């Protein structure tokens, strides 16, 4: 008999990272890394549960919690087997609820809530199958993977048959890439050296520390005054040398013409890409910037609400680096469609991570993408931020700047009970102490 989902509950979990300015950038100067955290309880005799989260940065986490709870009637007493037998249909039930869609049709708070639930189901599915999520996906047939995808509104770019062709042509070489991942891991870059609120001395110290740990790709936050950006970029380029890759991230702060003007001044530091140079919804603006600042690439996607936005960015040549976010899109199902569209356009996928739990999530997605979809490491790299991993039951393992494939069953997103209790907002001990 298939196990059933018997309960769903969500918690508002927040970490006071604003006190140390971890995560600070041009648009978010004081983030408290947070999560609307969901647990799916089942009737399984061994007590197996599914865990997921929507990443947030403080106020508003309670809204995501309310969104998760609004989905409860669609999940309770549903058998896991009935979901996984036709995961695409279930995804459409969750994201297509006729009343909830009106408050956010595949975007905004309600889509973040859907992502948390969908990812919790994938975590549960992988645990039941006894596999880490990346391996569960790798072992699925092309037909099974494609059946998870909602192709509505993207068939002008990617059809079901095209998706099958991409997956099937990679099958003969998948095993070799899987061995490579187990031996070497997936390449990563660090953002931990370049938060906007860090002092110059801290920038230097963190660069030296990261270099000694084997890092070769570094990202710096920009978007303050151009003079400050030039000074900070000078420090990092001086510390890492001319041969290491340097990326920049404006976090949406500039207008289109302003972004072009700023990047012409910052081009002296040989940036590999500029990330989110303008509004994350401005497809044509990104395209204009990409054309004007070439050969510097444009990276974006962490704030794209859904697969349709990614479709348009790819169609317009507005992204040279595709940055999926594991919790912004509607969970694994929608991410599969973006990975396949990026493969068709030949655009490298470089997942966004950081925050709380995003690194734990995206390692699975990046490894699967390399083995089964993109099938290349050329210009591919995943973000890594060295914050808050100690709160997870199965935290990321890094080796020489690479994500090593997880071996524990699940999606690596389950948090330790004591961490949840201590950081629950507003009555966890951490927050009580801050109020006193």
C-alpha positions as semicolon CSV with decimal commas, in nm:
position;residue;x (nm);y (nm);z (nm)
1;X;0,000;0,000;0,000
2;X;0,130;0,345;-0,090
3;X;0,197;0,584;0,194
4;X;-0,031;0,883;0,231
5;X;0,042;1,240;0,326
6;X;-0,145;1,280;0,654
7;X;-0,037;1,624;0,766
8;X;0,131;1,940;0,640
9;X;0,267;2,210;0,866
10;X;0,479;2,517;0,803
11;X;0,711;2,719;1,028
12;X;0,859;3,068;1,007
13;X;1,236;3,019;1,052
14;X;1,469;3,321;1,052
15;X;1,841;3,372;1,110
16;X;1,963;3,721;1,218
17;X;2,230;3,750;0,948
18;X;2,167;4,124;0,918
19;X;2,375;4,166;1,233
20;X;2,691;4,061;1,045
21;X;2,579;4,192;0,701
22;X;2,609;3,844;0,551
23;X;2,412;3,851;0,227
24;X;2,413;4,231;0,198
25;X;2,382;4,374;-0,153
26;X;2,266;4,685;-0,335
27;X;1,894;4,611;-0,304
28;X;1,899;4,412;0,020
29;X;2,128;4,589;0,269
30;X;2,015;4,404;0,581
31;X;1,885;4,054;0,500
32;X;1,789;3,804;0,767
33;X;1,823;3,472;0,586
34;X;1,494;3,296;0,643
35;X;1,277;3,007;0,534
36;X;0,909;2,926;0,520
37;X;0,974;2,566;0,617
38;X;0,728;2,288;0,538
39;X;0,708;1,931;0,665
40;X;0,490;1,659;0,513
41;X;0,402;1,385;0,760
42;X;0,291;1,045;0,631
43;X;0,122;0,730;0,757
44;X;0,442;0,533;0,699
45;X;0,526;0,304;0,994
46;X;0,888;0,424;0,985
47;X;0,780;0,788;1,016
48;X;0,936;0,911;0,690
49;X;0,870;1,280;0,625
50;X;0,922;1,521;0,337
51;X;1,090;1,859;0,393
52;X;1,097;2,173;0,179
53;X;1,132;2,548;0,212
54;X;1,078;2,881;0,044
55;X;1,384;3,102;0,090
56;X;1,314;3,455;0,210
57;X;1,513;3,733;0,378
58;X;1,305;3,826;0,682
59;X;0,974;4,011;0,683
60;X;0,726;3,838;0,456
61;X;0,825;3,488;0,560
62;X;0,493;3,474;0,745
63;X;0,314;3,540;0,415
64;X;0,485;3,239;0,257
65;X;0,386;3,028;0,558
66;X;0,024;3,133;0,506
67;X;0,057;3,046;0,136
68;X;0,184;2,699;0,220
69;X;-0,103;2,642;0,458
70;X;-0,351;2,751;0,188
71;X;-0,243;2,449;-0,017
72;X;-0,313;2,202;0,262
73;X;-0,649;2,076;0,126
74;X;-0,480;1,978;-0,202
75;X;-0,219;1,762;-0,030
76;X;-0,381;1,585;0,265
77;X;-0,469;1,215;0,221
78;X;-0,303;1,204;-0,119
79;X;-0,100;0,888;-0,190
80;X;0,262;0,940;-0,289
81;X;0,231;0,677;-0,563
82;X;-0,057;0,869;-0,722
83;X;0,163;1,179;-0,735
84;X;0,474;1,016;-0,876
85;X;0,279;0,812;-1,131
86;X;0,184;1,139;-1,304
87;X;0,387;1,414;-1,140
88;X;0,312;1,659;-1,418
89;X;-0,061;1,630;-1,353
90;X;-0,012;1,682;-0,979
91;X;0,209;1,987;-1,043
92;X;-0,072;2,137;-1,249
93;X;-0,319;2,069;-0,965
94;X;-0,096;2,255;-0,720
95;X;-0,001;2,551;-0,941
96;X;-0,332;2,568;-1,124
97;X;-0,578;2,587;-0,835
98;X;-0,854;2,803;-0,978
99;X;-0,881;3,030;-0,672
100;X;-0,519;3,047;-0,554
101;X;-0,400;3,130;-0,908
102;X;-0,579;3,463;-0,887
103;X;-0,345;3,582;-0,608
104;X;-0,037;3,485;-0,807
105;X;-0,059;3,282;-1,129
106;X;0,278;3,102;-1,112
107;X;0,453;3,396;-0,947
108;X;0,496;3,571;-0,616
109;X;0,424;3,443;-0,268
110;X;0,186;3,170;-0,379
111;X;0,440;3,025;-0,624
112;X;0,711;3,027;-0,355
113;X;0,469;2,835;-0,135
114;X;0,400;2,586;-0,414
115;X;0,775;2,537;-0,463
116;X;0,822;2,455;-0,096
117;X;0,552;2,189;-0,111
118;X;0,663;2,042;-0,444
119;X;1,023;2,020;-0,324
120;X;0,906;1,855;0,000
121;X;0,729;1,591;-0,209
122;X;1,046;1,528;-0,409
123;X;1,238;1,499;-0,081
124;X;0,983;1,244;0,038
125;X;0,993;1,057;-0,295
126;X;1,373;1,033;-0,289
127;X;1,375;0,911;0,072
128;X;1,120;0,641;-0,006
129;X;1,330;0,531;-0,305
130;X;1,644;0,533;-0,090
131;X;1,833;0,775;-0,317
132;X;1,965;1,130;-0,307
133;X;1,751;1,346;-0,532
134;X;2,016;1,387;-0,803
135;X;2,047;1,009;-0,833
136;X;1,670;0,962;-0,835
137;X;1,650;1,200;-1,132
138;X;1,949;1,043;-1,309
139;X;1,789;0,699;-1,282
140;X;1,454;0,811;-1,423
141;X;1,391;0,738;-1,789
142;X;1,353;1,027;-2,036
143;X;0,982;0,950;-2,055
144;X;0,947;0,968;-1,675
145;X;1,135;1,296;-1,657
146;X;0,936;1,455;-1,938
147;X;0,609;1,343;-1,777
148;X;0,693;1,569;-1,480
149;X;0,694;1,884;-1,695
150;X;0,410;2,122;-1,774
151;X;0,476;2,228;-2,135
152;X;0,195;2,484;-2,141
153;X;0,312;2,820;-2,282
154;X;0,659;2,696;-2,384
155;X;0,588;2,463;-2,680
156;X;0,691;2,739;-2,922
157;X;1,042;2,689;-2,782
158;X;1,046;2,334;-2,641
159;X;0,813;2,049;-2,730
160;X;0,780;1,720;-2,549
161;X;0,955;1,542;-2,838
162;X;1,246;1,788;-2,833
163;X;1,286;1,736;-2,459
164;X;1,295;1,360;-2,511
165;X;1,556;1,399;-2,786
166;X;1,786;1,602;-2,558
167;X;1,764;1,345;-2,280
168;X;1,792;1,040;-2,505
169;X;2,099;1,159;-2,694
170;X;2,290;1,194;-2,365
171;X;2,211;0,844;-2,235
172;X;2,520;0,669;-2,383
173;X;2,758;0,901;-2,193
174;X;2,564;0,954;-1,868
175;X;2,750;0,685;-1,676
176;X;3,089;0,843;-1,748
177;X;2,969;1,183;-1,627
178;X;2,821;1,028;-1,314
179;X;3,157;0,869;-1,233
180;X;3,325;1,205;-1,287
181;X;3,086;1,376;-1,047
182;X;3,144;1,113;-0,779
183;X;3,520;1,155;-0,815
184;X;3,561;1,531;-0,865
185;X;3,231;1,696;-0,783
186;X;3,063;1,993;-0,950
187;X;3,262;2,320;-0,981
188;X;3,152;2,615;-0,768
189;X;3,227;2,981;-0,714
190;X;3,221;3,173;-0,387
191;X;3,021;3,484;-0,308
192;X;3,122;3,483;0,059
193;X;3,416;3,716;-0,008
194;X;3,224;4,001;-0,168
195;X;2,913;4,110;0,025
196;X;2,846;4,480;-0,017
197;X;2,849;4,560;0,355
198;X;3,191;4,409;0,426
199;X;3,486;4,633;0,508
200;X;3,790;4,651;0,280
201;X;4,001;4,465;0,535
202;X;3,743;4,188;0,554
203;X;3,735;4,163;0,174
204;X;4,112;4,112;0,167
205;X;4,111;3,858;0,449
206;X;3,830;3,655;0,296
207;X;3,993;3,655;-0,050
208;X;4,317;3,523;0,096
209;X;4,132;3,261;0,296
210;X;3,937;3,145;-0,010
211;X;4,247;3,132;-0,229
212;X;4,420;2,912;0,025
213;X;4,116;2,683;0,022
214;X;4,145;2,633;-0,355
215;X;3,880;2,869;-0,490
216;X;3,930;3,001;-0,845
217;X;3,602;3,189;-0,912
218;X;3,489;3,487;-0,704
219;X;3,180;3,707;-0,710
220;X;3,156;4,063;-0,578
221;X;2,842;4,265;-0,511
222;X;2,826;4,600;-0,689
223;X;2,568;4,875;-0,719
224;X;2,681;5,131;-0,464
225;X;2,855;5,435;-0,602
226;X;3,076;5,359;-0,899
227;X;3,374;5,491;-0,700
228;X;3,309;5,240;-0,421
229;X;3,261;4,961;-0,672
230;X;3,590;5,045;-0,844
231;X;3,771;5,051;-0,510
232;X;3,627;4,718;-0,396
233;X;3,682;4,552;-0,734
234;X;4,041;4,677;-0,729
235;X;4,094;4,511;-0,392
236;X;3,953;4,177;-0,500
237;X;4,131;4,173;-0,836
238;X;4,455;4,263;-0,660
239;X;4,407;3,978;-0,413
240;X;4,299;3,706;-0,656
241;X;4,530;3,804;-0,943
242;X;4,462;3,839;-1,316
243;X;4,394;3,473;-1,396
244;X;4,108;3,395;-1,158
245;X;3,750;3,452;-1,271
246;X;3,572;3,755;-1,123
247;X;3,196;3,797;-1,149
248;X;2,981;4,095;-1,046
249;X;2,625;4,110;-0,915
250;X;2,416;4,431;-0,914
251;X;2,100;4,272;-0,771
252;X;1,868;4,471;-1,001
253;X;1,976;4,818;-0,884
254;X;2,039;4,994;-1,218
255;X;1,829;5,128;-1,504
256;X;1,930;4,994;-1,845
257;X;2,143;5,289;-1,958
258;X;2,291;5,321;-1,610
259;X;2,393;4,953;-1,615
260;X;2,570;4,999;-1,948
261;X;2,753;5,309;-1,825
262;X;2,858;5,146;-1,497
263;X;2,981;4,829;-1,664
264;X;3,191;5,023;-1,914
265;X;3,376;5,166;-1,611
266;X;3,397;4,829;-1,435
267;X;3,514;4,646;-1,749
268;X;3,874;4,726;-1,652
269;X;3,853;4,446;-1,393
270;X;3,773;4,184;-1,658
271;X;3,442;4,061;-1,513
272;X;3,315;3,733;-1,656
273;X;2,955;3,837;-1,605
274;X;2,731;4,101;-1,455
275;X;2,439;3,947;-1,271
276;X;2,092;4,103;-1,258
277;X;2,202;4,441;-1,393
278;X;1,844;4,571;-1,404
279;X;1,486;4,470;-1,318
280;X;1,453;4,090;-1,322
281;X;1,136;4,124;-1,532
282;X;1,295;4,339;-1,805
283;X;1,376;4,090;-2,079
284;X;1,448;4,349;-2,348
285;X;1,649;4,562;-2,106
286;X;1,876;4,268;-2,030
287;X;1,910;4,204;-2,403
288;X;2,014;4,566;-2,466
289;X;2,270;4,549;-2,186
290;X;2,409;4,218;-2,312
291;X;2,458;4,366;-2,659
292;X;2,620;4,684;-2,529
293;X;2,870;4,530;-2,285
294;X;2,979;4,222;-2,483
295;X;3,208;4,029;-2,425
296;X;3,104;4,062;-2,061
297;X;2,815;3,820;-2,019
298;X;2,479;3,884;-1,852
299;X;2,366;3,637;-1,587
300;X;2,013;3,634;-1,451
301;X;1,728;3,412;-1,341
302;X;1,728;3,391;-0,963
303;X;1,418;3,614;-0,950
304;X;1,243;3,482;-1,263
305;X;0,903;3,366;-1,149
306;X;0,843;3,085;-1,395
307;X;0,944;2,893;-1,708
308;X;0,775;3,148;-1,937
309;X;1,011;3,423;-1,820
310;X;1,310;3,198;-1,886
311;X;1,170;3,116;-2,229
312;X;1,162;3,486;-2,318
313;X;1,511;3,558;-2,182
314;X;1,649;3,274;-2,392
315;X;1,455;3,375;-2,703
316;X;1,581;3,733;-2,677
317;X;1,946;3,644;-2,620
318;X;1,915;3,833;-2,292
319;X;2,107;3,586;-2,074
320;X;2,445;3,433;-2,142
321;X;2,430;3,248;-1,809
322;X;2,104;3,091;-1,689
323;X;2,065;3,112;-1,312
324;X;1,793;2,882;-1,186
325;X;1,682;2,917;-0,826
326;X;1,560;2,603;-0,652
327;X;1,288;2,781;-0,453
328;X;1,175;3,063;-0,685
329;X;1,050;2,839;-0,964
330;X;0,776;2,589;-0,885
331;X;1,004;2,315;-0,759
332;X;1,192;2,043;-0,944
333;X;0,925;1,997;-1,211
334;X;0,947;2,351;-1,345
335;X;1,325;2,353;-1,312
336;X;1,342;2,050;-1,543
337;X;1,174;2,254;-1,817
338;X;1,423;2,540;-1,777
339;X;1,724;2,306;-1,784
340;X;1,598;2,158;-2,109
341;X;1,526;2,496;-2,269
342;X;1,873;2,620;-2,174
343;X;2,024;2,305;-2,328
344;X;1,836;2,366;-2,651
345;X;1,967;2,725;-2,669
346;X;2,318;2,623;-2,566
347;X;2,315;2,856;-2,266
348;X;2,508;2,730;-1,961
349;X;2,313;2,683;-1,639
350;X;2,489;2,834;-1,336
351;X;2,254;2,790;-1,039
352;X;2,195;3,061;-0,783
353;X;2,254;2,951;-0,425
354;X;2,356;3,105;-0,095
355;X;2,086;3,204;0,150
356;X;1,968;2,924;0,377
357;X;1,931;2,584;0,216
358;X;1,981;2,693;-0,144
359;X;2,326;2,535;-0,170
360;X;2,184;2,211;-0,030
361;X;1,916;2,222;-0,300
362;X;2,108;2,329;-0,608
363;X;2,392;2,078;-0,579
364;X;2,140;1,809;-0,678
365;X;2,009;2,012;-0,972
366;X;2,351;2,106;-1,109
367;X;2,482;1,750;-1,089
368;X;2,172;1,612;-1,261
369;X;2,193;1,881;-1,530
370;X;2,552;1,789;-1,611
371;X;2,489;1,415;-1,619
372;X;2,164;1,409;-1,814
373;X;2,082;1,744;-1,977
374;X;2,358;1,998;-2,040
375;X;2,626;1,728;-2,060
376;X;2,909;1,984;-2,043
377;X;3,107;2,174;-1,782
378;X;3,213;2,447;-2,023
379;X;3,123;2,781;-1,861
380;X;2,918;2,593;-1,599
381;X;2,960;2,673;-1,232
382;X;2,729;2,680;-0,929
383;X;2,722;2,942;-0,656
384;X;2,839;2,858;-0,305
385;X;2,805;3,066;0,010
386;X;2,954;2,947;0,336
387;X;2,663;3,032;0,565
388;X;2,426;2,829;0,785
389;X;2,509;2,480;0,657
390;X;2,553;2,359;1,014
391;X;2,176;2,369;1,062
392;X;2,109;2,088;0,814
393;X;2,098;1,715;0,873
394;X;2,283;1,654;0,544
395;X;2,488;1,970;0,473
396;X;2,685;2,028;0,156
397;X;3,032;1,878;0,129
398;X;3,287;2,090;-0,054
399;X;3,625;1,971;-0,184
400;X;3,868;2,200;-0,368
401;X;3,590;2,436;-0,468
402;X;3,355;2,157;-0,585
403;X;3,022;2,029;-0,458
404;X;3,062;1,659;-0,382
405;X;2,748;1,457;-0,467
406;X;2,529;1,384;-0,164
407;X;2,479;1,018;-0,079
408;X;2,204;1,041;0,182
409;X;1,848;0,980;0,051
410;X;1,640;1,291;-0,002
411;X;1,684;1,650;-0,118
412;X;1,934;1,746;0,159
413;X;1,696;2,012;0,287
414;X;1,592;1,867;0,624
415;X;1,695;2,098;0,907
416;X;1,793;1,986;1,255
417;X;1,501;1,999;1,502
418;X;1,702;2,209;1,747
419;X;1,784;2,463;1,475
420;X;1,418;2,495;1,385
421;X;1,316;2,541;1,746
422;X;1,590;2,794;1,824
423;X;1,527;3,012;1,519
424;X;1,148;3,004;1,492
425;X;1,013;3,357;1,463
426;X;0,915;3,522;1,693
427;X;0,934;3,300;1,999
428;X;1,247;3,090;1,938
429;X;1,527;3,151;2,193
430;X;1,743;3,336;1,938
431;X;1,472;3,594;1,874
432;X;1,366;3,617;2,241
433;X;1,725;3,696;2,335
434;X;1,748;3,967;2,069
435;X;1,434;4,134;2,204
436;X;1,561;4,134;2,561
